[in-house]
CSV table of C-alpha atoms in Angstrom, one decimal:
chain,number,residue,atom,x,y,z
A,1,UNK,CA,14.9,-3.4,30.0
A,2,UNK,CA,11.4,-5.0,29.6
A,3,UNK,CA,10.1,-2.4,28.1
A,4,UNK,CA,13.2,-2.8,25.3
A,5,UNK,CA,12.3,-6.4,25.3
A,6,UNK,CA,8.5,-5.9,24.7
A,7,UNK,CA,9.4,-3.5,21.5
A,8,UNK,CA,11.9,-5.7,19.9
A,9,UNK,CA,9.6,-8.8,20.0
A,10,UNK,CA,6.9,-6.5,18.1
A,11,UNK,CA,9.0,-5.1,16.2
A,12,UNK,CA,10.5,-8.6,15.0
A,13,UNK,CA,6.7,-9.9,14.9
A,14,UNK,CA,5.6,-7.0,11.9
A,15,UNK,CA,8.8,-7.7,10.3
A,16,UNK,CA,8.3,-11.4,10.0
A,17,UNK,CA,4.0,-10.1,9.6
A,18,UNK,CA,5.1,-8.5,6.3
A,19,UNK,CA,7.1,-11.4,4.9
A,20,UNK,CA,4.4,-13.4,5.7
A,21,UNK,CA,1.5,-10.6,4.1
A,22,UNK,CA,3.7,-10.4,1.3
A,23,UNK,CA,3.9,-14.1,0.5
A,24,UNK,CA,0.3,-14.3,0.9
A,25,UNK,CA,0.0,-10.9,-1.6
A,26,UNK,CA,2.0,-13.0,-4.7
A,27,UNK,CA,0.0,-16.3,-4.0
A,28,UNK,CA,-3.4,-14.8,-4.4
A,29,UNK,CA,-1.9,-13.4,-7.6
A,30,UNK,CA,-2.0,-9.8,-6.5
A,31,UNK,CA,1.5,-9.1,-8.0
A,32,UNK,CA,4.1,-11.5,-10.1
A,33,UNK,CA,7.6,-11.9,-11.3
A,34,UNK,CA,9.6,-9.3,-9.0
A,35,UNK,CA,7.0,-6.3,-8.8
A,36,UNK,CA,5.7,-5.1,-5.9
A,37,UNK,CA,7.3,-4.1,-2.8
A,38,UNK,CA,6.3,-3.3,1.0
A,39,UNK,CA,8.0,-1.7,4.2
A,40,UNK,CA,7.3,-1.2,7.5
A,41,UNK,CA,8.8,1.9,9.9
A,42,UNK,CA,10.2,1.5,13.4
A,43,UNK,CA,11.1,4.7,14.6
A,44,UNK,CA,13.9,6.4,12.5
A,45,UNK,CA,14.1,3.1,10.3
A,46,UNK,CA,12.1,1.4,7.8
A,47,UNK,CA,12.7,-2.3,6.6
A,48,UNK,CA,12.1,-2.7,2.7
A,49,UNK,CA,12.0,-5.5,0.4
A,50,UNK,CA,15.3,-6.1,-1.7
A,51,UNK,CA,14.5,-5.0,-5.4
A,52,UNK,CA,14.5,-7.8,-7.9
A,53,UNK,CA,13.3,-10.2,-5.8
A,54,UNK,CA,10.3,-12.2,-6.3
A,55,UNK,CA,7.5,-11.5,-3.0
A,56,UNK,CA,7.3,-15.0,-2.1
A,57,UNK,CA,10.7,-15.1,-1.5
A,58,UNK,CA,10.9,-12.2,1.0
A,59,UNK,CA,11.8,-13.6,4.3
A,60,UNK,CA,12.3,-11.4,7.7
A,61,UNK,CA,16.2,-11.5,7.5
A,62,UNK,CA,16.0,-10.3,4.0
A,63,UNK,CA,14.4,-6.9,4.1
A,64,UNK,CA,16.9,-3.8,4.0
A,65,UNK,CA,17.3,-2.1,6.6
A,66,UNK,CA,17.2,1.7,5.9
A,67,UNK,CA,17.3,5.3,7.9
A,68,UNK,CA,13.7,6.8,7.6
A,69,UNK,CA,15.5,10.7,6.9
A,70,UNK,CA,18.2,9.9,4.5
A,71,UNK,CA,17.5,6.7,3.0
A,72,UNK,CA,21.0,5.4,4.1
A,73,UNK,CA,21.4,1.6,4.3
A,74,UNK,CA,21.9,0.4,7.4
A,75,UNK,CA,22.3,-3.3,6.7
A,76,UNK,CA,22.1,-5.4,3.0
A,77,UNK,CA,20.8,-8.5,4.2
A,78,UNK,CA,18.3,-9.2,1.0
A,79,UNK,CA,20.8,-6.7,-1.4
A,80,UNK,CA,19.8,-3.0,-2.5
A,81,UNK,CA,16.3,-1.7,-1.4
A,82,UNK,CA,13.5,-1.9,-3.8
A,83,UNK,CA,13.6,1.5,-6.3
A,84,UNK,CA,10.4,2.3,-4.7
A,85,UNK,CA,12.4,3.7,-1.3
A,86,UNK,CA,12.0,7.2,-2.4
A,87,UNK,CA,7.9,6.8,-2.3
A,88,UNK,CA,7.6,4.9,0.9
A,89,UNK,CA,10.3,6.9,2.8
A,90,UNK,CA,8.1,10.3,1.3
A,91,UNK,CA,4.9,8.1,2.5
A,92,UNK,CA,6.2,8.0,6.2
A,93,UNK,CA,7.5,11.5,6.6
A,94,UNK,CA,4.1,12.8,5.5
A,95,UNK,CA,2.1,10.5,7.7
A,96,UNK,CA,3.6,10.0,10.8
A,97,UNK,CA,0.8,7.4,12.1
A,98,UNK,CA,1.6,4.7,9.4
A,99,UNK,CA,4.0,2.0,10.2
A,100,UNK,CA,3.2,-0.2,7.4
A,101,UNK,CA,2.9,0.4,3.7
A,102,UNK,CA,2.3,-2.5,0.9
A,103,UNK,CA,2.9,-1.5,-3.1
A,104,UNK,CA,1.1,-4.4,-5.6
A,105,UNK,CA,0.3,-4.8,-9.1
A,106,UNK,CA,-3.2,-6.5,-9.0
A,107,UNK,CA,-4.5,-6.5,-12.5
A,108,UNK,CA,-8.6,-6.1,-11.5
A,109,UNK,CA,-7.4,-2.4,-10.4
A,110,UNK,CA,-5.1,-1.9,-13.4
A,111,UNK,CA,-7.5,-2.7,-15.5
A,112,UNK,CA,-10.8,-1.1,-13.3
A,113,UNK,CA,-8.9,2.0,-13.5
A,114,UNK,CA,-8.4,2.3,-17.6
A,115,UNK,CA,-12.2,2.3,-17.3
A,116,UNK,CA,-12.4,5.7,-16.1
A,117,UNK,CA,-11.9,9.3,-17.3
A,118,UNK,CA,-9.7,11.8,-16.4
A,119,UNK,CA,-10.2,12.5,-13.0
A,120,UNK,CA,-13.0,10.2,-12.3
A,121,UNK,CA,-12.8,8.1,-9.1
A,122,UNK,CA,-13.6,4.6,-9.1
A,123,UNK,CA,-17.4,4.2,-8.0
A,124,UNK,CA,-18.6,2.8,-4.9
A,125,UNK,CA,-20.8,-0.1,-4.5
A,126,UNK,CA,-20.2,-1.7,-0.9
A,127,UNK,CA,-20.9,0.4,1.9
A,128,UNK,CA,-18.4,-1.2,4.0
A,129,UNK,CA,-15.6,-0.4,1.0
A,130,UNK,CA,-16.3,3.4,1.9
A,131,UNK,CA,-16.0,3.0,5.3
A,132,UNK,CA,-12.6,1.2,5.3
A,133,UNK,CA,-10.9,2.8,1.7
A,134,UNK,CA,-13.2,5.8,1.4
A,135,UNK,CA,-12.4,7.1,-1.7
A,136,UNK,CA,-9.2,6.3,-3.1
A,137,UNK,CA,-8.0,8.9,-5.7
A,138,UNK,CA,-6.2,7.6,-8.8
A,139,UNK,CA,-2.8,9.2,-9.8
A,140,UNK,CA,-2.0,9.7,-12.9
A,141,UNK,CA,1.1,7.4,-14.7
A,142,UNK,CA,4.5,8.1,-13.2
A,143,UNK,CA,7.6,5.8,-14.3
A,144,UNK,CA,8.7,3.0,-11.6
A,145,UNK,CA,10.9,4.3,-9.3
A,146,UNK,CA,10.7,8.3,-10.2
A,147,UNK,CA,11.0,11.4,-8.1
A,148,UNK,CA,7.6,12.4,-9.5
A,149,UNK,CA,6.1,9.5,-8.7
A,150,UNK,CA,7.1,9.6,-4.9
A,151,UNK,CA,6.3,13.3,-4.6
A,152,UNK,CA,2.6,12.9,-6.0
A,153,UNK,CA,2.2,9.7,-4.4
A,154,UNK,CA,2.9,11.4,-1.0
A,155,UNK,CA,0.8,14.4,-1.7
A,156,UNK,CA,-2.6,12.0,-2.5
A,157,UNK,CA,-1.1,10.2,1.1
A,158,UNK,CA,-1.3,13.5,3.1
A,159,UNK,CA,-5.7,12.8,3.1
A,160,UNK,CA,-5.4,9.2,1.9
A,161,UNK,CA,-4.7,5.9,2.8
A,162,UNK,CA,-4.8,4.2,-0.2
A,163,UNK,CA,-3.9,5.6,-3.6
A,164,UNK,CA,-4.4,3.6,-6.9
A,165,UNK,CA,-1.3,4.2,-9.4
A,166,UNK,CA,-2.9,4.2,-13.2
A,167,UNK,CA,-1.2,1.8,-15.2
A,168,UNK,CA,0.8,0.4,-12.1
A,169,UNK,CA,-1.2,-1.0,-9.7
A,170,UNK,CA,-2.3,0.4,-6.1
A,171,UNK,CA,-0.5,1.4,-2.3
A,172,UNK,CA,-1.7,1.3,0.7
A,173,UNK,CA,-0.7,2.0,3.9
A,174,UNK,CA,-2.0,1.3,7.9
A,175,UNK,CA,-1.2,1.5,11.3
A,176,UNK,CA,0.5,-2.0,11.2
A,177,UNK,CA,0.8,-4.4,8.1
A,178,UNK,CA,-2.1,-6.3,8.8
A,179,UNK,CA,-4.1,-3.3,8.4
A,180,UNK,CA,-2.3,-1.8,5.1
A,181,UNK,CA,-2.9,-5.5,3.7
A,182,UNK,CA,-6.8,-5.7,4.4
A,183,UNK,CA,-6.7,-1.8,2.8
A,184,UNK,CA,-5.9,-3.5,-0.1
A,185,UNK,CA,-8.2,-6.3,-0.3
A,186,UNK,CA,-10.6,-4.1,-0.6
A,187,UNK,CA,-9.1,-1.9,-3.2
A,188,UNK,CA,-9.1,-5.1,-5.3
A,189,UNK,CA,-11.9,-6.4,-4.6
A,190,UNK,CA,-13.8,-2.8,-5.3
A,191,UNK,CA,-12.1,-3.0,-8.9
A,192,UNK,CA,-13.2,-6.4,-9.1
A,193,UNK,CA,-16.9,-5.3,-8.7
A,194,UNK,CA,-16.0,-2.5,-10.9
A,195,UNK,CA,-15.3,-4.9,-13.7
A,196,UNK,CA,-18.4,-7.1,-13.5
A,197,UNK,CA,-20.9,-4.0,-13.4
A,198,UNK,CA,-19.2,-0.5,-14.8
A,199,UNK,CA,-21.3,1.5,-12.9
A,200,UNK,CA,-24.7,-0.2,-12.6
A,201,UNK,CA,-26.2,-0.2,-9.0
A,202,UNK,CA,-23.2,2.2,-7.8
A,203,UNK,CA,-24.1,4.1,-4.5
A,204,UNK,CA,-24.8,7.4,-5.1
A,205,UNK,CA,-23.4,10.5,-4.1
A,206,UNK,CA,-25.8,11.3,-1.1
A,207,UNK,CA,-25.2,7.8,0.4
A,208,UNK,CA,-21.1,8.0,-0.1
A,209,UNK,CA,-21.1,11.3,2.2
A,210,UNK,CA,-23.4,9.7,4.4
A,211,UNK,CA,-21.0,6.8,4.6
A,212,UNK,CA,-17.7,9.0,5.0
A,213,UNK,CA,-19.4,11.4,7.8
């Protein structure tokens, strides 16, 4: 019975974490209106945010309640799970050691990632961005909510923990939601840098692979 105690009182402590991350997400600007949307997996379930609601507004007792497998609602306190269940719930079965995963729509990595070419990865300027992120690939435009955009989505997560989504924004996910929140900090704040410089004092190849080993 303890040992039941102990993992309901984390389990209720990353629940109310990701209200709280995702409050903090929408205040810093990171995503508005009702975009966005975060989860985090327990097991065979996942708690979602509600779709149409606005990030600040997610409390604990309004995520959705969902079975990892199926997607079958287990409880509606917040309303219907965000249209982005198919990609998280893909997410999770692909990667077995994330627990967390946080969706946003920051404009800096919107924007950064216009910048580049076809196939061309964002470049690196902070060592210590390479050694959290690595090197987050950049998928290519999928529609909000699509089957293609969860199956591609889960194929960049099978060597990736963070993705950036052109013309959407960026995901992330971690081992808790503490973690897949920091993950994308730093996705913003390596656009950001992006923005000011487009390329000048980039690390070079050599030094990334150095980093990454």
């Amino acid at each position: 019975m303890k040992v039941e105690k102990t993992e309901r009182c984390s389990m209720r402590e990353e629940i109310e974490k990701l209200a709280e991350y995702t409050k903090k997400a929408y205040e810093k600007g990171y995503v508005g209106g009702s975009g966005g949307n975060s989860s985090v997996r327990f097991g065979g379930e996942v708690y979602i945010t509600p779709t149409g609601i606005a990030l600040d507004e997610v409390m604990a007792d309004t995520l959705v309640r969902v079975r990892l497998k199926t997607g079958e609602v287990l409880s509606v306190n917040g309303g219907k799970p965000s249209k982005e269940l198919p990609m998280h719930l893909a997410i999770y079965q692909a990667r077995p050691d994330l627990n967390a995963i946080i969706h946003l729509h920051p404009v800096d990595c919107i924007a950064a990632t216009l910048l580049l070419d076809e196939d061309e990865l964002l470049p690196c300027y902070v060592p210590g961005h390479v050694k959290k992120i690595k090197r987050p690939p950049v998928e290519e435009y999928f529609p909000a909510g699509s089957p293609e955009l969860a199956v591609n989505t889960m194929m960049l997560f099978e060597k990736n923990d963070c993705v950036f989504l052109k013309r959407h924004g960026i995901i992330a996910g971690g081992k808790d939601v503490r973690t897949a929140y920091l993950h994308c900090e730093d996705m913003i704040d390596a656009s950001r840098i992006h923005l000011w410089l487009r390329g000048f004092g980039a690390l070079n190849e050599e030094r990334i692979q150095q980093l990454l080993k």
